[in-house]
Coordinates of C-alpha atoms and ligand atoms in Angstrom, one line a residue:
X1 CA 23.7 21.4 10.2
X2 CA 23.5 20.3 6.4
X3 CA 26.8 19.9 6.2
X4 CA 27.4 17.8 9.4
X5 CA 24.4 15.4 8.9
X6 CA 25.3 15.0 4.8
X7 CA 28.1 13.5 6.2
X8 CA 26.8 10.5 8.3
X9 CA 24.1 10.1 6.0
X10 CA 26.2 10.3 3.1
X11 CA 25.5 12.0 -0.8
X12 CA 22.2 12.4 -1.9
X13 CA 20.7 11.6 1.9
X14 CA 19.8 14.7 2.8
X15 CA 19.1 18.0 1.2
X16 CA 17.9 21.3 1.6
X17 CA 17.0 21.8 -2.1
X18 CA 13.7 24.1 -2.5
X19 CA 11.9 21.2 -4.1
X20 CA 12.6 18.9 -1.3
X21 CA 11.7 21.7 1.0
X22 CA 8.5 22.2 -0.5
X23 CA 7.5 18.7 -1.3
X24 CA 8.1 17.7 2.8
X25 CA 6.2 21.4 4.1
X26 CA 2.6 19.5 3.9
X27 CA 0.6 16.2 4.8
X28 CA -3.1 15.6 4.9
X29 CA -4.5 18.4 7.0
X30 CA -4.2 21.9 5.6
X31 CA -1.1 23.0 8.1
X32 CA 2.0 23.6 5.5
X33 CA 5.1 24.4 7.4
X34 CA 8.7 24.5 5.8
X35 CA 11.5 22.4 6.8
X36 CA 14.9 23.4 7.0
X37 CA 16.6 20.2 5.8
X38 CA 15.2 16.8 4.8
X39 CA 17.1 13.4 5.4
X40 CA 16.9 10.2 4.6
X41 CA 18.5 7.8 6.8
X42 CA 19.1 4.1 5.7
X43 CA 20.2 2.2 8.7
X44 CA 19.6 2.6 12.8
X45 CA 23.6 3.2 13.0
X46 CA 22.8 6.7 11.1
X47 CA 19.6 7.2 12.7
X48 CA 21.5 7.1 16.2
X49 CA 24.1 9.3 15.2
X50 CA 21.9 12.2 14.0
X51 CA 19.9 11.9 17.0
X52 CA 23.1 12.0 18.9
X53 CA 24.0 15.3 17.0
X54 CA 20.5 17.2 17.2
X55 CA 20.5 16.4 21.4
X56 CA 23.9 18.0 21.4
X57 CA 23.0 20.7 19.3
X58 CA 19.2 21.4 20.8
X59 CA 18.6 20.6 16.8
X60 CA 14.7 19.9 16.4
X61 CA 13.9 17.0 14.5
X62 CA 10.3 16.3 12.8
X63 CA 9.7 12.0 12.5
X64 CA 7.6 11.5 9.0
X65 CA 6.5 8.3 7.0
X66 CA 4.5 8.6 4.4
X67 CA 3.1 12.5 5.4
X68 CA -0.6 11.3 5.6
X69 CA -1.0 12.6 9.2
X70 CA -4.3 14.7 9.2
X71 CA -3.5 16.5 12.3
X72 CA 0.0 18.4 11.2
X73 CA 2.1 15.7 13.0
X74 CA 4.9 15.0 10.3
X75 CA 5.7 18.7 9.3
X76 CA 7.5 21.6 11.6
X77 CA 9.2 25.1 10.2
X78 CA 12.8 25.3 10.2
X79 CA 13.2 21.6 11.8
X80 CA 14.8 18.5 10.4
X81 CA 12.4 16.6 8.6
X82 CA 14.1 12.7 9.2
X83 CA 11.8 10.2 6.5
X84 CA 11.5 6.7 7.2
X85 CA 10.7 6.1 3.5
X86 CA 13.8 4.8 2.8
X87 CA 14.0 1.9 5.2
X88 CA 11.0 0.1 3.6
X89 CA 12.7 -3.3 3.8
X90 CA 11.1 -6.7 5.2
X91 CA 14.1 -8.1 7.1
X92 CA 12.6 -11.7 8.5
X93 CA 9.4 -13.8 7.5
X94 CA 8.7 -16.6 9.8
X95 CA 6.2 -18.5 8.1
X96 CA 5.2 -21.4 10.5
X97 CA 4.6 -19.0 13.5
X98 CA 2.8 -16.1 10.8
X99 CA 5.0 -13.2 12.2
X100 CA 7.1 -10.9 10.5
X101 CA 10.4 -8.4 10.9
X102 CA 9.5 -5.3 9.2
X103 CA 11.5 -1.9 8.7
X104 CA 9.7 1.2 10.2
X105 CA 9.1 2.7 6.5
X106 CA 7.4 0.1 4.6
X107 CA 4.2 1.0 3.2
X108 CA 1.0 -0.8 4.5
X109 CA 0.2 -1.8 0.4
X110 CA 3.1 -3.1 0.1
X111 CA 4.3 -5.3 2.8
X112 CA 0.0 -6.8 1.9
X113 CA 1.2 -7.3 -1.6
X114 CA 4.4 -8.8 -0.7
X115 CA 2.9 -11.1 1.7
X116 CA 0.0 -12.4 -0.8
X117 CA 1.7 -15.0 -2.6
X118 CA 2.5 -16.7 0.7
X119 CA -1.2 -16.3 1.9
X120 CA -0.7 -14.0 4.6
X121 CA -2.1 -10.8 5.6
X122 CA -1.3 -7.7 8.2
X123 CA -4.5 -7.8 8.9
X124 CA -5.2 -3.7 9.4
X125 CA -6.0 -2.3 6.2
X126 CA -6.6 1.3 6.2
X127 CA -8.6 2.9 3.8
X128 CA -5.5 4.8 2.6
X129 CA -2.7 2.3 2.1
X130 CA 0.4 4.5 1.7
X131 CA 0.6 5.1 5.5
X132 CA 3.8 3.3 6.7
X133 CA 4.0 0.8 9.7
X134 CA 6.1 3.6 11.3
X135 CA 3.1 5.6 11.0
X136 CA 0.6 3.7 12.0
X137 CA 2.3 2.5 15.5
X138 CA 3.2 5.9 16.4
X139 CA -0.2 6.6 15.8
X140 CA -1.5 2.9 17.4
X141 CA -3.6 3.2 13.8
X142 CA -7.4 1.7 14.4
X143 CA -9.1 0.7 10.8
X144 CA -12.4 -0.7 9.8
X145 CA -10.9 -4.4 11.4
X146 CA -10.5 -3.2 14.3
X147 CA -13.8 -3.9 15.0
X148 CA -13.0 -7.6 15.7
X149 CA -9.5 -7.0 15.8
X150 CA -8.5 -4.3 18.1
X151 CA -5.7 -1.9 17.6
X152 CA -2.4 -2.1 15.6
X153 CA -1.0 -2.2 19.4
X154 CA -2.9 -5.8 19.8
X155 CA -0.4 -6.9 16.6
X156 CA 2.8 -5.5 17.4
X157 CA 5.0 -7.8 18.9
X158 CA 8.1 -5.8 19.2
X159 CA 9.0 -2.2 18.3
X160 CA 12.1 -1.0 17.7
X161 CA 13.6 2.3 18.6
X162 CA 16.1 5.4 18.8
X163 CA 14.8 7.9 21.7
X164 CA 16.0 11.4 21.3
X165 CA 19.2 10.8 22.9
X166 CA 20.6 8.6 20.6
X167 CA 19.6 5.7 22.7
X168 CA 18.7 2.4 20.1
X169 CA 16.0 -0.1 22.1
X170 CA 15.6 -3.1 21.2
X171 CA 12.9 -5.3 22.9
X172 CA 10.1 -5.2 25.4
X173 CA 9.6 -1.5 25.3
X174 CA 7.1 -1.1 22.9
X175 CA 4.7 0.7 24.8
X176 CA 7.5 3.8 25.0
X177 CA 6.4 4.4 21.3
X178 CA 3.2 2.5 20.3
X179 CA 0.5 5.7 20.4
X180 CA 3.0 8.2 21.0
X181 CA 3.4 10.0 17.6
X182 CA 7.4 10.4 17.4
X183 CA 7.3 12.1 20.8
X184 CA 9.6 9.7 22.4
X185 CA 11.9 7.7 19.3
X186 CA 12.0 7.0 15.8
X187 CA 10.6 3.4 15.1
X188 CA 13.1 1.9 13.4
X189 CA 11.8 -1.5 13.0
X190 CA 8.9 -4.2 13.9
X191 CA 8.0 -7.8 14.6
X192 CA 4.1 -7.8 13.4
X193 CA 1.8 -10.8 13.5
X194 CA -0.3 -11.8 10.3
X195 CA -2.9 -14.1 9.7
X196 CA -4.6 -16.1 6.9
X197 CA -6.3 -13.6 4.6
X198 CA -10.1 -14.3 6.3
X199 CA -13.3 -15.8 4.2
X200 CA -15.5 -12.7 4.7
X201 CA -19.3 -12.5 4.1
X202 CA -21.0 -8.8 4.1
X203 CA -24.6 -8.1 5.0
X204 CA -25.8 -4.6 4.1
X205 CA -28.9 -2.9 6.0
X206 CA -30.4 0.2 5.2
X207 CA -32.4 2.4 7.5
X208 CA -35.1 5.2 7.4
X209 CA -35.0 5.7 11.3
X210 CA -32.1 6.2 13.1
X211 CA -33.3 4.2 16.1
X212 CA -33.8 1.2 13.7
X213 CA -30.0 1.7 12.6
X214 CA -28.9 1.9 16.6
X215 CA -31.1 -1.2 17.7
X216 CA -29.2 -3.5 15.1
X217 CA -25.7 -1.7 16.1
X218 CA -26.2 -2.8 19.3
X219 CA -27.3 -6.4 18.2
X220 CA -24.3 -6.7 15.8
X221 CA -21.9 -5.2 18.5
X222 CA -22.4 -8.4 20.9
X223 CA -21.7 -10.7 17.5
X224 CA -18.0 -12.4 18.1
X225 CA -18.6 -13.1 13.9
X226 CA -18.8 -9.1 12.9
X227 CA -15.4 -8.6 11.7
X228 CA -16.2 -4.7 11.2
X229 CA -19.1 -3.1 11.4
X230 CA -19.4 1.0 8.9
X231 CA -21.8 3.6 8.8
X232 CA -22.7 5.6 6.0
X233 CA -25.2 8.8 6.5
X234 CA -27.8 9.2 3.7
X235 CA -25.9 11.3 1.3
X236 CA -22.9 9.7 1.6
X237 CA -24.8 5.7 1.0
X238 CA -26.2 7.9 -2.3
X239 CA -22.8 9.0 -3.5
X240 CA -21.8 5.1 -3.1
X241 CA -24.9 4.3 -5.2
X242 CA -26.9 3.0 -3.1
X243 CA -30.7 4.4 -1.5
X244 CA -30.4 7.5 0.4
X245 CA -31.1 6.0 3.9
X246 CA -28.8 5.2 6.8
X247 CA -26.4 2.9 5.8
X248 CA -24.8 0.0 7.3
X249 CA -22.0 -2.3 5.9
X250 CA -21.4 -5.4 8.4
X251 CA -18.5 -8.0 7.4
X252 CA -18.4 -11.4 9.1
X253 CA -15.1 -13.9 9.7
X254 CA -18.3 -16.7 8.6
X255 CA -20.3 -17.2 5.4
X256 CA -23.5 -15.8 7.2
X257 CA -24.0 -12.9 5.4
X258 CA -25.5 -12.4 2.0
X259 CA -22.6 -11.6 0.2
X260 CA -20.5 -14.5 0.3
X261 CA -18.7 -15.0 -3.2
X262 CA -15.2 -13.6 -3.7
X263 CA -16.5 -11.2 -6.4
X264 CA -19.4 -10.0 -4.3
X265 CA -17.1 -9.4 -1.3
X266 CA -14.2 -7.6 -3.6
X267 CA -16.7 -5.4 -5.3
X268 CA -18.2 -4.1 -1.5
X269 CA -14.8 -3.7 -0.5
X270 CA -13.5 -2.0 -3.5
X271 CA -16.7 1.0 -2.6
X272 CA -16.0 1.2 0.7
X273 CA -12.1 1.8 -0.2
X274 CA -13.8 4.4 -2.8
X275 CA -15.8 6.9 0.2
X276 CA -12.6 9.0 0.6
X277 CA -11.3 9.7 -2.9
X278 CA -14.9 10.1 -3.7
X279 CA -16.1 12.5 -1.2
X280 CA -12.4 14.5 -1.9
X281 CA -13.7 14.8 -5.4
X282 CA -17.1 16.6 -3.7
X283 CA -14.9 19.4 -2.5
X284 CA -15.0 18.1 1.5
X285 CA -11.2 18.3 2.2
X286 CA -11.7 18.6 5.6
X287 CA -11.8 15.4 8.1
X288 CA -12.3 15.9 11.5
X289 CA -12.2 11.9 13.8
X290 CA -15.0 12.4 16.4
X291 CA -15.1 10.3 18.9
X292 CA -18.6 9.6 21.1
X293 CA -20.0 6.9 23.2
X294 CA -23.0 5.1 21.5
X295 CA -25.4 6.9 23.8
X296 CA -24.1 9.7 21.8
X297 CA -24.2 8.6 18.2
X298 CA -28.3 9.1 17.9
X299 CA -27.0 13.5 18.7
X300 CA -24.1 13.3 16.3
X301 CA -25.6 11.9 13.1
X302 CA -28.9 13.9 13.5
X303 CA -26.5 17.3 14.0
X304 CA -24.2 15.7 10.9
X305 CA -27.3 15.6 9.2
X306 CA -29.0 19.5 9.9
X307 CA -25.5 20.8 9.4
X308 CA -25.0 18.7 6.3
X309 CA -22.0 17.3 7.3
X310 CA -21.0 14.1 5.5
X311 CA -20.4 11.4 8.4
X312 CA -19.1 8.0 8.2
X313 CA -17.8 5.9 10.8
X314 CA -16.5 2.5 12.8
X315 CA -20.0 2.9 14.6
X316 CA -19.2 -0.4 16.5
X317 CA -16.4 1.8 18.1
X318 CA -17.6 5.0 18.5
X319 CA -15.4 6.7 15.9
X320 CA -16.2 8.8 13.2
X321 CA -15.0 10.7 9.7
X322 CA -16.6 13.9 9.4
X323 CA -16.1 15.6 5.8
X324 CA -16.7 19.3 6.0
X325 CA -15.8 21.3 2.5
X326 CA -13.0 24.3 2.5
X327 CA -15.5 26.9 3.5
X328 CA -16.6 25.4 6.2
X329 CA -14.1 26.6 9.0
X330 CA -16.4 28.2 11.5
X331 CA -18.3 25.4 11.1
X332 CA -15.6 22.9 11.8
X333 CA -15.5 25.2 15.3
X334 CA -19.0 24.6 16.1
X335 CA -18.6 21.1 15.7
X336 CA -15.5 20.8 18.1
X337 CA -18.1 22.8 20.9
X338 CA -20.8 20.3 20.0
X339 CA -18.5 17.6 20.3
X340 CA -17.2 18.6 23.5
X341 CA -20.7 19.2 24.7
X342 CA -21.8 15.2 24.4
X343 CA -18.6 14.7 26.2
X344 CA -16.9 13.6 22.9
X345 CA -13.7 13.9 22.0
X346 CA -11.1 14.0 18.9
X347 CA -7.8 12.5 18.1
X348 CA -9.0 8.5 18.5
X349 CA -8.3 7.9 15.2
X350 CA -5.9 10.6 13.4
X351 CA -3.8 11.5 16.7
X352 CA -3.0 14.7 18.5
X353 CA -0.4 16.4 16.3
X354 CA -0.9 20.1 16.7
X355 CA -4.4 20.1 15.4
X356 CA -5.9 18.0 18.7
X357 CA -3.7 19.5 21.4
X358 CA -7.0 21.1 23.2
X359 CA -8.2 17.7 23.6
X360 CA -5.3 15.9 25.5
X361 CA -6.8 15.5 29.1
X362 CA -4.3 16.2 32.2
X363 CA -4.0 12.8 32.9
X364 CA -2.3 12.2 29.3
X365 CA -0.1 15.0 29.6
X366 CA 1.6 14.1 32.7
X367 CA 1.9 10.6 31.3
X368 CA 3.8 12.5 28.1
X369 CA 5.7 14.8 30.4
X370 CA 7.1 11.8 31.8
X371 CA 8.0 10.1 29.3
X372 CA 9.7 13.1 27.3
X373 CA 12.1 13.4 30.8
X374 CA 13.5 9.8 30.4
X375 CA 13.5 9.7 26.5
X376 CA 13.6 13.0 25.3
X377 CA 14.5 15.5 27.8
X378 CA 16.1 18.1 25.3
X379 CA 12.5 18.0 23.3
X380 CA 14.1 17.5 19.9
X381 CA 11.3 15.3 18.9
X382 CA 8.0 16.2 17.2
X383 CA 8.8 19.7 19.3
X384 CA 5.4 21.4 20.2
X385 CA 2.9 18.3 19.2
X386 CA 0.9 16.7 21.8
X387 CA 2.0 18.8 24.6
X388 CA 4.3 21.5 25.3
X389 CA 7.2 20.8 27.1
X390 CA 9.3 23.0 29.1
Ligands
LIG401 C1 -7.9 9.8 3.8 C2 -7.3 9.4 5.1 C3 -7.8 8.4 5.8 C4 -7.2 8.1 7.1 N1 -7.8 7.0 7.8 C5 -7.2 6.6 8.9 C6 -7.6 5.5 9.6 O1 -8.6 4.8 9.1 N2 -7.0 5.1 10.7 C7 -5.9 5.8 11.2 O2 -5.4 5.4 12.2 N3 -5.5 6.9 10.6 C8 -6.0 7.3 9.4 N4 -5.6 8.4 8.8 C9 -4.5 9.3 9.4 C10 -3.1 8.9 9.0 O3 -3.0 8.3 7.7 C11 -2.5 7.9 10.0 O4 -2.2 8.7 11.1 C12 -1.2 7.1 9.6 O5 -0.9 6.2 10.6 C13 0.0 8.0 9.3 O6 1.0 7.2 8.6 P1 2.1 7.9 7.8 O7 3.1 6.9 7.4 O8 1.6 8.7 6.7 O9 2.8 8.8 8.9 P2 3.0 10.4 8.9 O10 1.8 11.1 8.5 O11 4.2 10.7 8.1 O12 3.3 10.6 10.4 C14 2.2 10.5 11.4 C15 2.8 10.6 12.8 O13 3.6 9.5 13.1 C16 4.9 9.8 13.4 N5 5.8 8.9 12.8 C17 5.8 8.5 11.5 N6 6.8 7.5 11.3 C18 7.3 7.3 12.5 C19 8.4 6.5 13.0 N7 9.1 5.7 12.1 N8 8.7 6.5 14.3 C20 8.1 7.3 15.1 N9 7.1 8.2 14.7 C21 6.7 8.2 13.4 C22 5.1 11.2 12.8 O14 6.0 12.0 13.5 C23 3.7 11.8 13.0 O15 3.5 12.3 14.3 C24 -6.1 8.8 7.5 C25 -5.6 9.8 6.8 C26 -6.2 10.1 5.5 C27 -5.5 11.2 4.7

């Protein structure tokens, strides 16, 4: 396998050196699994080819960007690892119609950075900004914008692909990949839409009750202006440094709120930017994404709270970060009942992977089933996430 791939990659593209194979066995969650090879392709014309090979071959293949997944979607024992982080490279800027060609491997930080000294701005900013645009569509990424902005679907205008068969797409099939977490191709490219960076204002409430903090939710969901709209539980708003009460951080696209002046605005952001590194410092390495309707929220901050469980969210949408520490892991079982109990879910915000898998509804599957029998009928991609096939 080495041998055959090294040679349409070429030298120093792929190896099976223990390093490699170590540094490439992880991501974000805790599930560690060791490749067999890593590879690096640098053009579609090689990523074709070794697709070509592994759907001969039966060859599994593992799709990874930047190895943030939380759910165990970018790693797989034994299996090709193929990296996207070598096609990083912006390939067209169209400045008068604010759109740009991107390859599937850049890094969210620095396609912003690169676009900042023409005043432009992919406007989806995660709070991690390593994840790659690959990564992101496959996972149709939702971020604190999204509020006002909808998904990274809504911003894609074309996506790029190689299905497991070798097969390259070029246009008007995005939806065969956007949301589909490397089931069905290998993003290869993408035509994204940017805007001016917005002039932001933030308000910040605090709350003792938590049917204060639900009453101006629902006021500030029906607000075209909220351009995103976080929660913070107690401990967590104390950890940033401010009171311990409910806490709620709402931006505006207008100069409404309080905090208006570029240095006011850059410091807020800069904390919110802070929870995760910070809360990783406390020890709470687990992150679980639940997802539950607003009915819903008043039952899953008060459990979050009993069970001290740190919980921060996109309250606006429904969808939340819950930090649980390393000893935690019958707790993190509890929670998934609980969850499923108030007819929540998971997997809205980090994906399916192998970590979600209980949650994909029937309807979902089928739709996956599908589309793995006209892209992907061998199942050499992402074998055994989301669903299992044949
Ligand atoms: C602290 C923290 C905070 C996070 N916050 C958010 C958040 O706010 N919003 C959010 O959406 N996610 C969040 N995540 C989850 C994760 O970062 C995202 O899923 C991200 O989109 C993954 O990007 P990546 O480049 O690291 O991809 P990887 O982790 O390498 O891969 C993720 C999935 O995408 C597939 N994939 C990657 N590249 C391609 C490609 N070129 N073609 C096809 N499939 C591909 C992989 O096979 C895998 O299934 C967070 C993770 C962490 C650790």
């Amino acid at each position: 396998m080495k041998k055959k791939i090294s040679n349409l990659v070429g030298s120093g593209k792929a190896s099976d050196n223990s390093v490699d194979l170590e540094a490439y066995s992880y991501c974000s969650s805790e599930t560690e699994l060791k490749p067999g090879l890593v590879v690096w392709p640098q053009n579609i014309e090689q990523i074709r080819r070794i697709m070509l090979y592994a759907n001969q071959s039966h060859a599994p293949i593992i799709i990874r960007g930047s190895g943030t997944s939380l759910v165990g979607g970018c790693v797989g024992g034994n299996n090709t690892v193929l990296s996207s982080e070598q096609m990083n490279k912006i390939t067209k800027l169209d400045l008068k119609n604010k759109v740009i060609e991107v390859e599937a491997g850049i890094r969210i930080k620095d396609l912003n950075n690169a676009l900042s000294e023409f005043k432009l701005l992919f406007p989806l900013v995660p709070f991690n900004p390593v994840k790659t645009i690959g990564g992101m569509i496959a996972l149709n990424a939702v971020t604190k914008e999204s509020q006002q902005l909808g998904r990274i679907s809504e911003w894609v205008e074309e996506a790029e692909f190689v299905d497991g068969t070798g097969k390259y797409y070029t246009t008007k099939k995005k939806d065969v990949v956007i949301g589909k977490e490397g089931l069905t191709g290998f993003i290869t490219r993408a035509r994204l839409r940017l805007i001016e960076p917005p002039a932001l204002s933030i308000d910040i409430f605090t709350f003792s009750e938590l049917s204060q903090l639900l009453k101006q939710v629902r006021l500030l969901q029906k607000d075209v202006e909220v351009y995103f709209l976080e929660f913070f539980d107690k401990s967590i708003a104390k950890e940033m440094g401010f009171e311990q009460r409910y806490l709620l951080i709402t931006s505006y696209t207008s100069l409404k709120g309080k905090n208006k002046t570029v240095l006011e605005v850059r410091k807020i952001l800069e904390k919110l930017d802070s929870v995760h590194p910070l809360l990783r410092s406390k020890g709470y390495y687990h992150l679980q994404d639940p997802a539950v309707s607003i009915e819903k929220t008043y039952d899953l901050i008060d459990w979050c709270e009993k069970k001290k469980v740190g919980l921060h969210g996109h309250i606006g949408l429904g969808l939340f970060y819950a930090y649980f520490s390393r000893e935690d892991k019958d707790l993190i079982k509890t929670f998934k009942s609980f969850i499923r109990r108030i007819n929540g879910s998971f997997g809205g915000v980090f994906g399916i992977g192998s970590a979600n898998k209980d949650f994909v509804n029937p309807v979902k599957k089928k739709e996956f089933i599908k589309l793995k029998d006209e892209y992907d009928y061998n199942n050499i991609l992402n074998p055994g996430k989301i669903i299992n096939y044949r």
